[in-house]
Amino acid sequence: MSGRFPTLSTAQYEALLRLPSGRVRCVIDTDTRNEIDDQYALVWALLSQDRLQIDGVYAAPYSFLRRWDELRAADRARNNPADATSEERALLPKYQSQLQRLDAAGTDIYDPAQVDPQNLIMVEPGRGMELSYQEILLCCEKLGMDCADKVFRGADRYLESLDEPVESAATAHLIAQARTATPEMPLYVLAVGALTNVASALLLAPEIIERIVVVWTAGYPTTVMDVEQPSFNMEQDILASQLLFDSGAPLVYIPGFHVGAQLSLSLPEMEAWARGKGAIGDYLHWLYTHNPHYPFQGLSGHFARSWIIWDLVNIAWLLEPGWLPSYLHDAPWLTADCRWLRHGAPHHPIREALDINRDAIFRDFFGKLARLS
């Protein structure tokens, strides 16, 4: 990426990556319909506009087709190991427990209707983006907010080349907003999905890295070397993910494992603190009990079970960075097979979260929902 993007000084990184305070500008880039955590994050942000000036909400593409293909390849390796390829056999450890749960549920994984009754998961990226766009509007409607003029469709496909950014209404709006920001008051880009929209904006307008801070959640801490990361946000559009680290864009990286993974909720908590809290509280409760991932994962029932609401982490860090202790260090490189790599001269600085105050986050989230009842 040398020469393609402005080179920021250490002082510029330190200024842009300082802990936020007061009311800040942000945009939210979200694959809202792929499961349920994005809706929770979006709702919390919209209920926190005393602290967040939300300039736009962008629908990001998503698709589980790759994992669906891998799941069935792993099943073939399990049932016919002698005929399986080495690539298929290598997938079996990753999907063994999921296949066992699907077996126990009596699910035929070669009949998508059994695994995906709501037609939410096995879609092409462009269809995922459109579903996310409609879901953003639905969440706003249930909050009684008219956000139509701030919601934008994003990319209809993943990046195929760094020479071919995917232009969309979302990237155009992001670039325009970034150009009105300043290093003293940057635009925070809260990315809780694949980075296609963000990467496309960076490719179309490289100069905006001097005025934005990307806050992104994905796989493991960058100190975990040589481990392939099962991170949906990262693997969907690996070119976009690599570009984020190669471009030098100021970045707050929040590992999903095991920072975001601490944000688990149970059904009794949802019944006590979400259901009955306005139309949106009832909707979030409904989402919890109708999560499209339950059939995909072979899960049934809620006894002694919880679900992780991963994407609250981005909102949490912007509202109160003390809830997610973090530190500055040199960025790694990201390989095409989703591994961190450190070699040669130090990379540019990033800020990385290392812990989380789970209870403080949910107290704030549920406290704001309670005011709607």
Coordinates of C-alpha atoms in Angstrom, one line a residue:
M1 CA 0.0 0.0 0.0
S2 CA 3.1 2.3 0.0
G3 CA 2.3 5.5 -1.7
R4 CA -1.4 4.8 -2.1
F5 CA -2.4 6.4 1.2
P6 CA -1.1 9.3 3.2
T7 CA 1.6 8.5 5.7
L8 CA 0.5 9.6 9.2
S9 CA 3.0 10.6 11.8
T10 CA 3.2 9.0 15.3
A11 CA 1.8 12.2 16.7
Q12 CA -1.2 12.1 14.3
Y13 CA -2.0 8.5 15.3
E14 CA -1.8 9.3 19.0
A15 CA -4.1 12.3 18.5
L16 CA -6.7 10.4 16.5
L17 CA -6.6 7.3 18.7
R18 CA -7.0 9.2 21.9
L19 CA -9.9 8.1 24.1
P20 CA -13.1 9.8 23.0
S21 CA -15.0 12.2 25.3
G22 CA -18.1 14.3 25.1
R23 CA -20.4 14.1 22.1
V24 CA -18.7 12.6 19.1
R25 CA -19.6 12.2 15.4
C26 CA -20.0 8.7 14.1
V27 CA -21.5 6.5 11.3
I28 CA -22.5 2.9 11.7
D29 CA -21.7 0.2 9.1
T30 CA -23.8 -2.9 9.9
D31 CA -24.9 -6.2 8.5
T32 CA -28.0 -5.9 10.6
R33 CA -30.0 -8.9 9.4
N34 CA -27.4 -11.7 9.5
E35 CA -28.3 -12.5 13.1
I36 CA -29.5 -10.4 16.1
D37 CA -26.5 -8.6 17.7
D38 CA -26.4 -5.8 15.2
Q39 CA -30.0 -4.8 16.0
Y40 CA -29.1 -4.5 19.6
A41 CA -26.1 -2.4 18.9
L42 CA -28.0 -0.1 16.5
V43 CA -30.8 0.4 19.0
W44 CA -28.4 1.2 21.8
A45 CA -26.7 3.8 19.6
L46 CA -30.0 5.4 18.6
L47 CA -30.9 5.6 22.3
S48 CA -27.6 7.3 23.1
Q49 CA -27.8 10.3 20.9
D50 CA -27.0 12.6 23.8
R51 CA -23.4 11.2 23.3
L52 CA -23.4 10.1 19.7
Q53 CA -24.1 12.4 16.7
I54 CA -25.1 9.7 14.3
D55 CA -24.5 11.1 10.8
G56 CA -25.4 7.9 8.8
V57 CA -26.2 4.2 9.0
Y58 CA -24.9 2.0 6.2
A59 CA -26.1 -1.5 5.2
A60 CA -23.2 -3.9 4.8
P61 CA -23.3 -7.1 2.7
Y62 CA -23.3 -10.5 4.3
S63 CA -23.5 -14.1 3.2
F64 CA -23.1 -17.4 5.0
L65 CA -22.8 -19.3 1.7
R66 CA -19.1 -19.9 2.3
R67 CA -19.7 -21.4 5.7
W68 CA -22.6 -23.4 4.3
D69 CA -20.4 -24.9 1.6
E70 CA -17.7 -25.7 4.2
L71 CA -20.2 -27.3 6.5
R72 CA -21.3 -29.7 3.8
A73 CA -17.7 -30.4 2.8
A74 CA -16.9 -31.3 6.4
D75 CA -19.9 -33.6 6.4
R76 CA -18.7 -35.4 3.3
A77 CA -15.3 -35.9 5.0
R78 CA -17.0 -37.3 8.1
N79 CA -19.2 -39.7 6.2
N80 CA -16.7 -40.7 3.4
P81 CA -13.2 -40.0 4.8
A82 CA -11.5 -42.3 2.1
D83 CA -13.0 -40.2 -0.7
A84 CA -12.6 -36.8 0.9
T85 CA -10.0 -34.3 -0.2
S86 CA -7.4 -33.0 2.3
E87 CA -9.1 -29.6 2.2
E88 CA -12.4 -31.3 3.2
R89 CA -10.8 -33.3 6.0
A90 CA -9.2 -30.1 7.3
L91 CA -12.6 -28.6 7.8
L92 CA -14.0 -31.4 10.0
P93 CA -12.5 -30.2 13.3
K94 CA -14.0 -26.7 12.7
Y95 CA -17.5 -28.0 12.1
Q96 CA -17.6 -31.3 14.1
S97 CA -19.6 -30.0 17.0
Q98 CA -22.1 -28.2 14.8
L99 CA -22.6 -31.3 12.7
Q100 CA -23.3 -33.3 15.8
R101 CA -25.9 -30.8 17.0
L102 CA -27.6 -30.8 13.6
D103 CA -27.6 -34.6 13.7
A104 CA -29.2 -34.6 17.2
A105 CA -31.8 -32.1 15.9
G106 CA -32.6 -34.4 13.0
T107 CA -31.7 -31.7 10.5
D108 CA -30.8 -32.6 6.9
I109 CA -28.1 -30.1 6.0
Y110 CA -28.7 -30.8 2.3
D111 CA -32.2 -29.3 2.6
P112 CA -31.7 -25.6 3.2
A113 CA -35.3 -25.2 4.1
Q114 CA -34.7 -27.1 7.3
V115 CA -31.7 -25.1 8.3
D116 CA -32.9 -21.7 7.1
P117 CA -36.7 -21.4 7.6
Q118 CA -36.6 -17.6 7.5
N119 CA -34.3 -17.4 4.4
L120 CA -31.9 -15.1 6.3
I121 CA -28.6 -16.8 6.1
M122 CA -28.0 -18.6 2.8
V123 CA -28.2 -15.5 0.6
E124 CA -25.9 -13.7 -1.8
P125 CA -24.0 -10.7 -0.3
G126 CA -26.1 -8.2 -2.3
R127 CA -29.3 -9.8 -0.9
G128 CA -27.8 -9.7 2.6
M129 CA -27.1 -6.0 2.2
E130 CA -30.7 -5.3 1.1
L131 CA -32.1 -7.3 4.0
S132 CA -29.9 -5.3 6.3
Y133 CA -31.1 -2.0 4.9
Q134 CA -34.7 -3.0 5.5
E135 CA -33.9 -4.2 9.0
I136 CA -32.2 -0.9 9.9
L137 CA -35.4 1.0 8.9
L138 CA -37.5 -1.5 10.8
C139 CA -35.5 -0.9 14.0
C140 CA -35.8 2.9 13.6
E141 CA -39.6 2.5 13.0
K142 CA -40.0 0.4 16.2
L143 CA -38.2 3.2 18.1
G144 CA -40.5 5.8 16.7
M145 CA -37.7 7.4 14.8
D146 CA -37.7 8.6 11.2
C147 CA -34.1 7.8 10.0
A148 CA -34.8 7.3 6.3
D149 CA -32.6 10.2 5.3
K150 CA -29.6 8.8 7.2
V151 CA -29.8 5.2 6.1
F152 CA -27.9 4.2 3.0
R153 CA -27.5 1.0 0.9
G154 CA -24.0 -0.3 0.8
A155 CA -22.0 -2.7 -1.5
D156 CA -23.9 -5.4 -3.3
R157 CA -20.8 -7.7 -3.5
Y158 CA -17.5 -8.1 -1.8
L159 CA -14.2 -6.7 -3.1
E160 CA -12.7 -8.7 -5.9
S161 CA -9.7 -6.5 -6.4
L162 CA -8.1 -3.5 -4.6
D163 CA -8.3 -1.7 -8.0
E164 CA -12.1 -2.1 -8.1
P165 CA -13.8 -0.5 -5.1
V166 CA -17.5 -1.1 -4.9
E167 CA -19.3 2.3 -5.2
S168 CA -22.6 2.7 -3.4
A169 CA -24.7 5.3 -1.7
A170 CA -23.0 4.3 1.6
T171 CA -19.5 4.9 0.4
A172 CA -20.4 8.2 -1.2
H173 CA -22.0 9.4 2.1
L174 CA -19.1 8.1 4.2
I175 CA -16.6 10.0 2.0
A176 CA -18.6 13.2 2.2
Q177 CA -18.9 13.0 6.0
A178 CA -15.3 12.2 6.4
R179 CA -14.3 15.3 4.4
T180 CA -16.2 17.5 6.8
A181 CA -14.4 16.0 9.9
T182 CA -11.2 17.3 11.3
P183 CA -8.2 15.6 13.1
E184 CA -9.4 17.3 16.3
M185 CA -13.0 16.0 15.8
P186 CA -12.7 12.9 13.7
L187 CA -15.5 10.8 12.3
Y188 CA -15.8 7.5 14.0
V189 CA -16.7 4.7 11.7
L190 CA -18.3 1.9 13.8
A191 CA -17.9 -1.2 11.6
V192 CA -19.8 -4.3 12.9
G193 CA -19.7 -6.4 9.8
A194 CA -17.7 -7.1 6.6
L195 CA -15.5 -4.0 5.7
T196 CA -16.5 -3.7 2.1
N197 CA -18.1 -0.3 2.4
V198 CA -15.3 1.1 4.5
A199 CA -12.5 -0.3 2.3
S200 CA -14.2 1.0 -0.8
A201 CA -14.4 4.4 0.7
L202 CA -10.7 4.3 1.6
L203 CA -9.8 3.2 -2.0
L204 CA -12.0 5.9 -3.5
A205 CA -10.7 8.7 -1.2
P206 CA -7.4 7.7 0.5
E207 CA -7.1 11.1 2.1
I208 CA -9.9 10.5 4.5
I209 CA -7.6 8.4 6.7
E210 CA -6.4 11.7 8.2
R211 CA -9.9 12.5 9.5
I212 CA -11.5 9.2 10.5
V213 CA -11.1 6.5 13.1
V214 CA -12.4 3.0 12.3
V215 CA -13.7 1.0 15.2
W216 CA -14.0 -2.7 14.2
T217 CA -14.7 -5.9 15.9
A218 CA -13.5 -9.3 14.6
G219 CA -11.5 -12.3 15.6
Y220 CA -8.7 -12.9 18.1
P221 CA -6.3 -10.5 19.7
T222 CA -3.4 -9.5 17.5
T223 CA -1.0 -11.1 19.9
V224 CA -2.4 -14.6 19.0
M225 CA 0.0 -15.6 16.2
D226 CA -0.4 -18.3 13.6
V227 CA -4.0 -19.3 14.5
E228 CA -6.6 -19.2 11.8
Q229 CA -9.5 -17.1 13.1
P230 CA -13.1 -18.2 12.7
S231 CA -14.3 -14.6 12.5
F232 CA -17.3 -13.9 10.2
N233 CA -16.6 -10.2 10.0
M234 CA -13.0 -10.8 8.9
E235 CA -13.3 -13.8 6.5
Q236 CA -16.3 -12.6 4.5
D237 CA -14.3 -9.9 2.6
I238 CA -10.7 -10.8 3.4
L239 CA -9.4 -8.2 0.9
A240 CA -11.3 -5.4 2.7
S241 CA -10.0 -6.7 6.1
Q242 CA -6.4 -6.8 4.9
L243 CA -6.8 -3.3 3.4
L244 CA -7.9 -1.9 6.8
F245 CA -4.5 -2.9 8.3
D246 CA -2.4 -2.1 5.2
S247 CA -3.8 1.3 4.6
G248 CA -2.7 2.8 7.8
A249 CA -6.2 4.1 8.7
P250 CA -6.5 4.9 12.4
L251 CA -8.0 1.8 14.0
V252 CA -9.5 0.7 17.3
Y253 CA -9.6 -3.1 17.1
I254 CA -11.9 -4.9 19.5
P255 CA -11.3 -8.7 19.4
G256 CA -14.4 -10.8 19.4
F257 CA -12.5 -13.6 21.3
H258 CA -12.5 -13.1 24.2
V259 CA -13.6 -9.5 24.7
G260 CA -16.9 -9.3 22.8
A261 CA -17.5 -13.0 23.7
Q262 CA -18.2 -11.9 27.3
L263 CA -21.4 -10.1 26.3
S264 CA -23.7 -13.1 26.7
L265 CA -27.4 -12.8 27.5
S266 CA -29.9 -15.4 28.6
L267 CA -33.6 -15.5 27.9
P268 CA -34.6 -14.8 31.5
E269 CA -32.6 -11.5 31.3
M270 CA -34.4 -10.6 28.1
E271 CA -37.8 -11.4 29.6
A272 CA -37.0 -9.3 32.7
W273 CA -35.4 -6.3 31.1
A274 CA -36.4 -6.1 27.4
R275 CA -39.9 -7.5 26.9
G276 CA -42.5 -4.9 27.5
K277 CA -40.1 -2.0 27.1
G278 CA -41.9 -0.4 24.2
A279 CA -42.2 -1.8 20.7
I280 CA -38.5 -2.1 20.3
G281 CA -38.0 -4.0 23.5
D282 CA -40.7 -6.5 22.4
Y283 CA -38.9 -6.8 19.0
L284 CA -35.5 -7.4 20.6
H285 CA -37.1 -10.1 22.7
W286 CA -38.7 -11.6 19.6
L287 CA -35.4 -11.6 17.8
Y288 CA -33.8 -13.4 20.8
T289 CA -36.4 -16.2 20.6
H290 CA -36.4 -16.3 16.8
N291 CA -32.6 -16.1 16.1
P292 CA -32.0 -17.4 12.5
H293 CA -28.7 -19.0 13.8
Y294 CA -30.5 -21.5 16.1
P295 CA -31.5 -23.8 13.3
F296 CA -28.2 -23.2 11.4
Q297 CA -26.3 -24.2 14.6
G298 CA -28.6 -27.1 15.5
L299 CA -29.7 -25.3 18.7
S300 CA -33.1 -25.6 20.3
G301 CA -34.5 -24.5 23.7
H302 CA -33.2 -21.9 26.0
F303 CA -32.6 -23.8 29.2
A304 CA -29.1 -22.9 30.7
R305 CA -28.2 -21.3 27.3
S306 CA -27.1 -17.8 26.5
W307 CA -26.3 -15.9 23.2
I308 CA -23.5 -13.4 22.7
I309 CA -24.5 -9.9 21.7
W310 CA -21.1 -9.2 20.1
D311 CA -21.6 -5.9 18.3
L312 CA -22.4 -3.9 21.4
V313 CA -18.6 -3.5 21.9
N314 CA -18.2 -0.8 19.3
I315 CA -21.0 1.4 20.8
A316 CA -19.6 0.7 24.3
W317 CA -16.1 1.9 23.5
L318 CA -17.4 5.2 22.0
L319 CA -19.8 5.8 24.9
E320 CA -17.4 5.0 27.7
P321 CA -13.9 3.8 26.7
G322 CA -13.2 2.8 30.3
W323 CA -15.6 -0.1 29.8
L324 CA -13.1 -1.6 27.3
P325 CA -9.6 -1.0 28.6
S326 CA -7.3 -0.7 25.6
Y327 CA -3.7 0.1 24.7
L328 CA -1.7 1.4 21.7
H329 CA 0.7 -0.8 19.9
D330 CA 2.0 -1.6 16.4
A331 CA -0.5 -3.2 14.0
P332 CA 0.2 -6.6 12.6
W333 CA -0.3 -7.7 9.0
L334 CA -3.3 -9.9 8.2
T335 CA -2.7 -12.9 5.9
A336 CA -5.2 -14.2 3.3
D337 CA -6.0 -17.2 5.6
C338 CA -7.0 -14.9 8.5
R339 CA -3.8 -15.1 10.6
W340 CA -1.8 -12.3 12.2
L341 CA 1.7 -11.8 11.0
R342 CA 4.5 -9.6 12.3
H343 CA 7.7 -9.2 10.3
G344 CA 10.2 -6.6 9.3
A345 CA 9.9 -3.0 10.4
P346 CA 7.1 -2.0 12.9
H347 CA 3.8 -1.3 11.3
H348 CA 1.7 1.8 12.2
P349 CA 0.0 2.2 15.6
I350 CA -3.5 0.9 16.4
R351 CA -5.5 0.9 19.6
E352 CA -6.6 -2.6 20.8
A353 CA -9.1 -3.6 23.5
L354 CA -8.0 -6.2 26.0
D355 CA -10.9 -6.5 28.5
I356 CA -14.5 -5.5 29.0
N357 CA -16.9 -4.5 31.8
R358 CA -19.9 -6.7 30.8
D359 CA -22.2 -5.6 33.6
A360 CA -21.7 -1.9 33.1
I361 CA -22.6 -2.2 29.4
F362 CA -25.8 -4.1 30.0
R363 CA -26.8 -1.8 32.8
D364 CA -26.6 1.1 30.4
F365 CA -28.3 -0.8 27.6
F366 CA -31.2 -2.1 29.6
G367 CA -31.5 1.2 31.6
K368 CA -32.1 3.1 28.3
L369 CA -34.7 0.5 27.2
A370 CA -36.5 0.8 30.6
R371 CA -37.2 4.5 29.9
L372 CA -39.3 3.4 26.9
S373 CA -41.8 1.5 29.0

